PDB file of C-alpha atoms in Angstrom:
ATOM      1  CA  MET A   1     -45.468   5.568  48.488  1.00  0.00           C
ATOM      2  CA  GLU A   2     -44.214   2.108  47.708  1.00  0.00           C
ATOM      3  CA  LEU A   3     -43.456   1.241  44.092  1.00  0.00           C
ATOM      4  CA  PRO A   4     -45.089  -1.867  42.683  1.00  0.00           C
ATOM      5  CA  PRO A   5     -42.777  -4.830  42.292  1.00  0.00           C
ATOM      6  CA  VAL A   6     -40.971  -5.189  38.977  1.00  0.00           C
ATOM      7  CA  PRO A   7     -42.810  -7.799  36.945  1.00  0.00           C
ATOM      8  CA  ARG A   8     -40.898 -10.951  36.143  1.00  0.00           C
ATOM      9  CA  ALA A   9     -39.694 -11.436  32.611  1.00  0.00           C
ATOM     10  CA  THR A  10     -41.805 -13.839  30.673  1.00  0.00           C
ATOM     11  CA  ALA A  11     -40.490 -16.774  28.669  1.00  0.00           C
ATOM     12  CA  ARG A  12     -41.321 -14.832  25.509  1.00  0.00           C
ATOM     13  CA  GLU A  13     -39.192 -11.862  26.663  1.00  0.00           C
ATOM     14  CA  TYR A  14     -36.303 -14.201  27.463  1.00  0.00           C
ATOM     15  CA  ALA A  15     -36.651 -15.726  24.022  1.00  0.00           C
ATOM     16  CA  PHE A  16     -36.626 -12.291  22.350  1.00  0.00           C
ATOM     17  CA  ALA A  17     -33.581 -11.210  24.388  1.00  0.00           C
ATOM     18  CA  GLY A  18     -31.776 -14.440  23.517  1.00  0.00           C
ATOM     19  CA  ALA A  19     -32.596 -14.076  19.833  1.00  0.00           C
ATOM     20  CA  GLY A  20     -31.374 -10.453  19.894  1.00  0.00           C
ATOM     21  CA  LEU A  21     -28.118 -11.491  21.536  1.00  0.00           C
ATOM     22  CA  VAL A  22     -27.574 -14.277  18.992  1.00  0.00           C
ATOM     23  CA  LEU A  23     -28.300 -11.843  16.152  1.00  0.00           C
ATOM     24  CA  LEU A  24     -25.893  -9.266  17.595  1.00  0.00           C
ATOM     25  CA  LEU A  25     -23.144 -11.878  17.926  1.00  0.00           C
ATOM     26  CA  ALA A  26     -23.798 -13.152  14.402  1.00  0.00           C
ATOM     27  CA  VAL A  27     -23.597  -9.640  12.930  1.00  0.00           C
ATOM     28  CA  GLY A  28     -20.417  -8.934  14.892  1.00  0.00           C
ATOM     29  CA  ALA A  29     -18.846 -12.197  13.746  1.00  0.00           C
ATOM     30  CA  ALA A  30     -19.827 -11.514  10.117  1.00  0.00           C
ATOM     31  CA  LEU A  31     -18.356  -7.999  10.237  1.00  0.00           C
ATOM     32  CA  TYR A  32     -15.130  -9.321  11.761  1.00  0.00           C
ATOM     33  CA  ALA A  33     -14.886 -12.112   9.186  1.00  0.00           C
ATOM     34  CA  SER A  34     -15.518  -9.678   6.318  1.00  0.00           C
ATOM     35  CA  SER A  35     -12.738  -7.429   7.645  1.00  0.00           C
ATOM     36  CA  LEU A  36     -10.310 -10.331   7.186  1.00  0.00           C
ATOM     37  CA  VAL A  37     -11.447 -11.213   3.667  1.00  0.00           C
ATOM     38  CA  TYR A  38      -9.172 -10.120   0.852  1.00  0.00           C
ATOM     39  CA  PRO A  39      -9.071 -10.815  -2.895  1.00  0.00           C
ATOM     40  CA  ARG A  40      -6.691 -13.580  -3.963  1.00  0.00           C
ATOM     41  CA  TYR A  41      -4.498 -13.332  -7.024  1.00  0.00           C
ATOM     42  CA  ASP A  42      -1.874 -15.307  -8.909  1.00  0.00           C
ATOM     43  CA  ILE A  43       1.185 -13.633 -10.417  1.00  0.00           C
ATOM     44  CA  VAL A  44       2.056 -14.292 -14.048  1.00  0.00           C
ATOM     45  CA  ALA A  45       5.783 -13.448 -14.325  1.00  0.00           C
ATOM     46  CA  HIS A  46       6.546 -13.252 -18.056  1.00  0.00           C
ATOM     47  CA  ASP A  47       9.983 -14.205 -19.415  1.00  0.00           C
ATOM     48  CA  THR A  48       9.153 -12.109 -22.470  1.00  0.00           C
ATOM     49  CA  PHE A  49       6.626  -9.300 -22.508  1.00  0.00           C
ATOM     50  CA  ARG A  50       5.314  -7.361 -25.507  1.00  0.00           C
ATOM     51  CA  GLY A  51       8.276  -8.471 -27.604  1.00  0.00           C
ATOM     52  CA  LEU A  52      10.821  -7.604 -24.896  1.00  0.00           C
ATOM     53  CA  LYS A  53      13.162  -9.843 -22.917  1.00  0.00           C
ATOM     54  CA  GLY A  54      12.662  -9.951 -19.153  1.00  0.00           C
ATOM     55  CA  PHE A  55      15.232 -10.098 -16.364  1.00  0.00           C
ATOM     56  CA  ASP A  56      14.557 -10.809 -12.690  1.00  0.00           C
ATOM     57  CA  LEU A  57      15.505  -7.853 -10.494  1.00  0.00           C
ATOM     58  CA  ARG A  58      14.877  -9.144  -7.004  1.00  0.00           C
ATOM     59  CA  GLU A  59      18.541  -9.644  -6.100  1.00  0.00           C
ATOM     60  CA  GLU A  60      19.324  -6.030  -6.987  1.00  0.00           C
ATOM     61  CA  PHE A  61      15.927  -4.459  -6.271  1.00  0.00           C
ATOM     62  CA  ASP A  62      13.167  -5.961  -4.142  1.00  0.00           C
ATOM     63  CA  PRO A  63      10.490  -3.364  -3.400  1.00  0.00           C
ATOM     64  CA  PHE A  64       8.645  -5.844  -1.188  1.00  0.00           C
ATOM     65  CA  GLY A  65      11.610  -6.823   0.995  1.00  0.00           C
ATOM     66  CA  THR A  66      10.122  -5.100   4.039  1.00  0.00           C
ATOM     67  CA  VAL A  67       6.667  -6.695   3.765  1.00  0.00           C
ATOM     68  CA  PRO A  68       6.223  -9.176   6.664  1.00  0.00           C
ATOM     69  CA  ASP A  69       6.480 -12.846   5.638  1.00  0.00           C
ATOM     70  CA  ASN A  70       3.090 -13.645   7.183  1.00  0.00           C
ATOM     71  CA  GLU A  71       1.425 -11.157   4.790  1.00  0.00           C
ATOM     72  CA  LEU A  72       3.374 -11.832   1.587  1.00  0.00           C
ATOM     73  CA  LYS A  73       2.371 -14.797  -0.572  1.00  0.00           C
ATOM     74  CA  GLU A  74       4.535 -14.246  -3.671  1.00  0.00           C
ATOM     75  CA  SER A  75       6.210 -11.422  -5.562  1.00  0.00           C
ATOM     76  CA  THR A  76       8.133 -10.611  -8.694  1.00  0.00           C
ATOM     77  CA  ALA A  77      10.193  -7.657  -9.883  1.00  0.00           C
ATOM     78  CA  ARG A  78      11.283  -7.663 -13.541  1.00  0.00           C
ATOM     79  CA  VAL A  79      12.748  -5.327 -16.075  1.00  0.00           C
ATOM     80  CA  TYR A  80      12.068  -5.635 -19.829  1.00  0.00           C
ATOM     81  CA  ILE A  81      14.352  -4.499 -22.654  1.00  0.00           C
ATOM     82  CA  ALA A  82      14.675  -5.175 -26.370  1.00  0.00           C
ATOM     83  CA  GLU A  83      16.607  -8.345 -27.306  1.00  0.00           C
ATOM     84  CA  ASP A  84      19.224  -6.345 -29.236  1.00  0.00           C
ATOM     85  CA  ALA A  85      19.412  -3.413 -26.788  1.00  0.00           C
ATOM     86  CA  ALA A  86      22.796  -2.028 -25.802  1.00  0.00           C
ATOM     87  CA  PRO A  87      23.975  -3.016 -22.309  1.00  0.00           C
ATOM     88  CA  ASP A  88      23.347   0.497 -20.983  1.00  0.00           C
ATOM     89  CA  ALA A  89      19.998   0.986 -22.751  1.00  0.00           C
ATOM     90  CA  PRO A  90      17.107   2.098 -20.527  1.00  0.00           C
ATOM     91  CA  ALA A  91      14.402  -0.453 -19.801  1.00  0.00           C
ATOM     92  CA  GLU A  92      11.073  -0.253 -21.577  1.00  0.00           C
ATOM     93  CA  TYR A  93       9.191  -1.515 -18.503  1.00  0.00           C
ATOM     94  CA  LEU A  94       9.959  -2.203 -14.861  1.00  0.00           C
ATOM     95  CA  VAL A  95       7.175  -4.223 -13.239  1.00  0.00           C
ATOM     96  CA  ALA A  96       6.925  -5.285  -9.594  1.00  0.00           C
ATOM     97  CA  VAL A  97       3.926  -7.158  -8.205  1.00  0.00           C
ATOM     98  CA  ALA A  98       3.172  -8.817  -4.854  1.00  0.00           C
ATOM     99  CA  THR A  99       0.215 -10.822  -3.610  1.00  0.00           C
ATOM    100  CA  GLY A 100      -0.827 -11.756  -0.104  1.00  0.00           C
ATOM    101  CA  ASP A 101      -2.982 -10.872   2.860  1.00  0.00           C
ATOM    102  CA  PHE A 102      -2.958  -7.072   2.820  1.00  0.00           C
ATOM    103  CA  HIS A 103      -6.410  -6.708   4.382  1.00  0.00           C
ATOM    104  CA  GLN A 104      -5.179  -3.727   6.417  1.00  0.00           C
ATOM    105  CA  MET A 105      -4.380  -1.807   3.211  1.00  0.00           C
ATOM    106  CA  ARG A 106      -6.314   1.446   2.959  1.00  0.00           C
ATOM    107  CA  GLU A 107      -7.049   3.768   0.071  1.00  0.00           C
ATOM    108  CA  SER A 108      -5.219   6.556   1.896  1.00  0.00           C
ATOM    109  CA  TYR A 109      -1.945   4.596   1.873  1.00  0.00           C
ATOM    110  CA  ILE A 110      -1.793   5.033  -1.896  1.00  0.00           C
ATOM    111  CA  TYR A 111      -3.340   8.482  -2.236  1.00  0.00           C
ATOM    112  CA  ASP A 112      -1.808  10.472   0.645  1.00  0.00           C
ATOM    113  CA  ASP A 113       1.897   9.766   0.032  1.00  0.00           C
ATOM    114  CA  SER A 114       2.187   7.074   2.739  1.00  0.00           C
ATOM    115  CA  ILE A 115       3.933   5.182  -0.070  1.00  0.00           C
ATOM    116  CA  PRO A 116       6.048   7.944  -1.630  1.00  0.00           C
ATOM    117  CA  MET A 117       6.615   7.916  -5.387  1.00  0.00           C
ATOM    118  CA  GLY A 118      10.303   8.350  -4.577  1.00  0.00           C
ATOM    119  CA  ALA A 119      10.254   4.780  -3.255  1.00  0.00           C
ATOM    120  CA  ALA A 120       9.884   3.657  -6.854  1.00  0.00           C
ATOM    121  CA  GLY A 121      13.278   5.170  -7.682  1.00  0.00           C
ATOM    122  CA  VAL A 122      11.877   7.991  -9.779  1.00  0.00           C
ATOM    123  CA  GLY A 123      13.784  11.189 -10.438  1.00  0.00           C
ATOM    124  CA  SER A 124      12.395  14.702 -10.788  1.00  0.00           C
ATOM    125  CA  ILE A 125       8.591  14.434 -10.619  1.00  0.00           C
ATOM    126  CA  HIS A 126       6.674  16.808 -12.925  1.00  0.00           C
ATOM    127  CA  ASP A 127       3.114  15.602 -12.361  1.00  0.00           C
ATOM    128  CA  SER A 128       1.560  13.301  -9.755  1.00  0.00           C
ATOM    129  CA  TRP A 129      -2.118  12.452  -9.499  1.00  0.00           C
ATOM    130  CA  ARG A 130      -4.767  10.212  -7.988  1.00  0.00           C
ATOM    131  CA  ALA A 131      -5.542   7.864 -10.868  1.00  0.00           C
ATOM    132  CA  GLY A 132      -8.682   5.971 -11.747  1.00  0.00           C
ATOM    133  CA  PRO A 133      -9.025   2.326 -10.711  1.00  0.00           C
ATOM    134  CA  GLY A 134      -5.915   0.228 -11.233  1.00  0.00           C
ATOM    135  CA  PRO A 135      -5.748  -3.441 -12.209  1.00  0.00           C
ATOM    136  CA  HIS A 136      -8.853  -5.332 -11.023  1.00  0.00           C
ATOM    137  CA  GLY A 137     -10.270  -2.173  -9.400  1.00  0.00           C
ATOM    138  CA  SER A 138      -7.349  -1.440  -7.078  1.00  0.00           C
ATOM    139  CA  TRP A 139      -6.468   2.059  -5.856  1.00  0.00           C
ATOM    140  CA  MET A 140      -3.828   3.674  -8.089  1.00  0.00           C
ATOM    141  CA  ARG A 141      -1.625   6.770  -8.152  1.00  0.00           C
ATOM    142  CA  CYS A 142       0.562   7.828 -11.063  1.00  0.00           C
ATOM    143  CA  ALA A 143       3.336  10.311 -11.831  1.00  0.00           C
ATOM    144  CA  ARG A 144       5.378  11.525 -14.774  1.00  0.00           C
ATOM    145  CA  TYR A 145       9.046  12.225 -14.126  1.00  0.00           C
ATOM    146  CA  THR A 146      12.438  12.669 -15.737  1.00  0.00           C
ATOM    147  CA  GLU A 147      14.662   9.618 -15.372  1.00  0.00           C
ATOM    148  CA  PRO A 148      18.014  10.430 -13.762  1.00  0.00           C
ATOM    149  CA  GLY A 149      20.953   9.792 -16.077  1.00  0.00           C
ATOM    150  CA  THR A 150      19.039   9.490 -19.347  1.00  0.00           C
ATOM    151  CA  GLY A 151      16.837  12.578 -19.114  1.00  0.00           C
ATOM    152  CA  MET A 152      13.958  10.545 -20.604  1.00  0.00           C
ATOM    153  CA  LEU A 153      10.358  11.322 -19.680  1.00  0.00           C
ATOM    154  CA  GLN A 154       8.994   8.302 -17.803  1.00  0.00           C
ATOM    155  CA  ALA A 155       5.822   7.401 -15.935  1.00  0.00           C
ATOM    156  CA  ALA A 156       5.282   5.407 -12.764  1.00  0.00           C
ATOM    157  CA  CYS A 157       2.049   4.054 -11.306  1.00  0.00           C
ATOM    158  CA  LEU A 158       1.598   2.410  -7.906  1.00  0.00           C
ATOM    159  CA  TRP A 159      -1.495   0.385  -7.096  1.00  0.00           C
ATOM    160  CA  ALA A 160      -2.807  -1.717  -4.233  1.00  0.00           C
ATOM    161  CA  ASP A 161      -5.864  -3.433  -2.860  1.00  0.00           C
ATOM    162  CA  LYS A 162      -6.310  -5.817   0.044  1.00  0.00           C
ATOM    163  CA  GLY A 163      -4.765  -8.726  -1.891  1.00  0.00           C
ATOM    164  CA  SER A 164      -2.114  -7.157  -4.137  1.00  0.00           C
ATOM    165  CA  MET A 165       0.423  -4.372  -4.506  1.00  0.00           C
ATOM    166  CA  GLY A 166       2.325  -3.346  -7.572  1.00  0.00           C
ATOM    167  CA  MET A 167       4.059  -0.750  -9.621  1.00  0.00           C
ATOM    168  CA  VAL A 168       5.037  -0.227 -13.225  1.00  0.00           C
ATOM    169  CA  LEU A 169       7.570   2.235 -14.660  1.00  0.00           C
ATOM    170  CA  PHE A 170       7.706   2.886 -18.407  1.00  0.00           C
ATOM    171  CA  THR A 171       8.642   5.424 -21.100  1.00  0.00           C
ATOM    172  CA  ALA A 172       5.984   8.121 -21.420  1.00  0.00           C
ATOM    173  CA  GLU A 173       7.289  10.792 -23.800  1.00  0.00           C
ATOM    174  CA  ASP A 174       4.034  10.948 -25.768  1.00  0.00           C
ATOM    175  CA  LYS A 175       1.560   9.861 -23.083  1.00  0.00           C
ATOM    176  CA  ASN A 176      -0.983  12.075 -21.336  1.00  0.00           C
ATOM    177  CA  ARG A 177      -2.549  11.136 -17.984  1.00  0.00           C
ATOM    178  CA  ASP A 178      -5.229   8.912 -19.510  1.00  0.00           C
ATOM    179  CA  ALA A 179      -2.661   7.030 -21.603  1.00  0.00           C
ATOM    180  CA  VAL A 180      -0.374   6.569 -18.573  1.00  0.00           C
ATOM    181  CA  GLU A 181      -3.239   5.130 -16.530  1.00  0.00           C
ATOM    182  CA  ALA A 182      -4.382   2.857 -19.350  1.00  0.00           C
ATOM    183  CA  THR A 183      -0.847   1.508 -19.854  1.00  0.00           C
ATOM    184  CA  ALA A 184      -0.355   0.843 -16.143  1.00  0.00           C
ATOM    185  CA  ARG A 185      -3.757  -0.830 -15.847  1.00  0.00           C
ATOM    186  CA  SER A 186      -3.031  -3.034 -18.862  1.00  0.00           C
ATOM    187  CA  VAL A 187       0.440  -4.056 -17.672  1.00  0.00           C
ATOM    188  CA  GLY A 188      -0.848  -4.778 -14.162  1.00  0.00           C
ATOM    189  CA  ALA A 189      -3.646  -6.959 -15.502  1.00  0.00           C
ATOM    190  CA  ASP A 190      -1.103  -8.906 -17.581  1.00  0.00           C
ATOM    191  CA  PHE A 191       0.913  -9.759 -14.460  1.00  0.00           C
ATOM    192  CA  LEU A 192      -1.892 -10.262 -11.969  1.00  0.00           C
ATOM    193  CA  GLN A 193      -4.957 -12.465 -12.331  1.00  0.00           C
ATOM    194  CA  PRO A 194      -7.661 -13.421  -9.854  1.00  0.00           C
ATOM    195  CA  ALA A 195      -6.856 -16.824  -8.338  1.00  0.00           C
ATOM    196  CA  GLY A 196      -8.676 -19.681  -9.996  1.00  0.00           C
ATOM    197  CA  ASP A 197      -9.007 -17.980 -13.390  1.00  0.00           C
TER     198      ASP A 197
END
């Protein structure tokens, strides 16, 4: 038995197929474009911070030295101590922040030890946890540790999103987890602001 011939497509069917193809391409292009979008920030590098004097650390310590130039926009790494502190006094804060196109950054990079806390130069870690949102809603992880040499209890928090990365180290002898997170979030927000604000 012979099958009937396949009917020809009508102009309306061609139009629907064309519209579907255009829609598919538009959705694909929008998804690709959104995958390249990242938040943009400006760094505010303070010479003094919370009554402390700041010193640039990048010649001695640049945590962003391995970030590719095509991704990195700007960075700062500073340490803050009291004006009248002894030369060997421990710093009150160490803050390092970078901005750029980090659209490939993933939540897991912060939370699953892809960026080890040891990279921040911490000593013996007592407590490490997945923190609440960092500055401007970024992913954040924190730890409490004993500083080598001084024996002081310190805290370190690392954060990142698709447009920024940062870390802050500070004294934490009387700080619980919530206080550590709040301090890190506050310091990060003081050094990083959405572009155009």
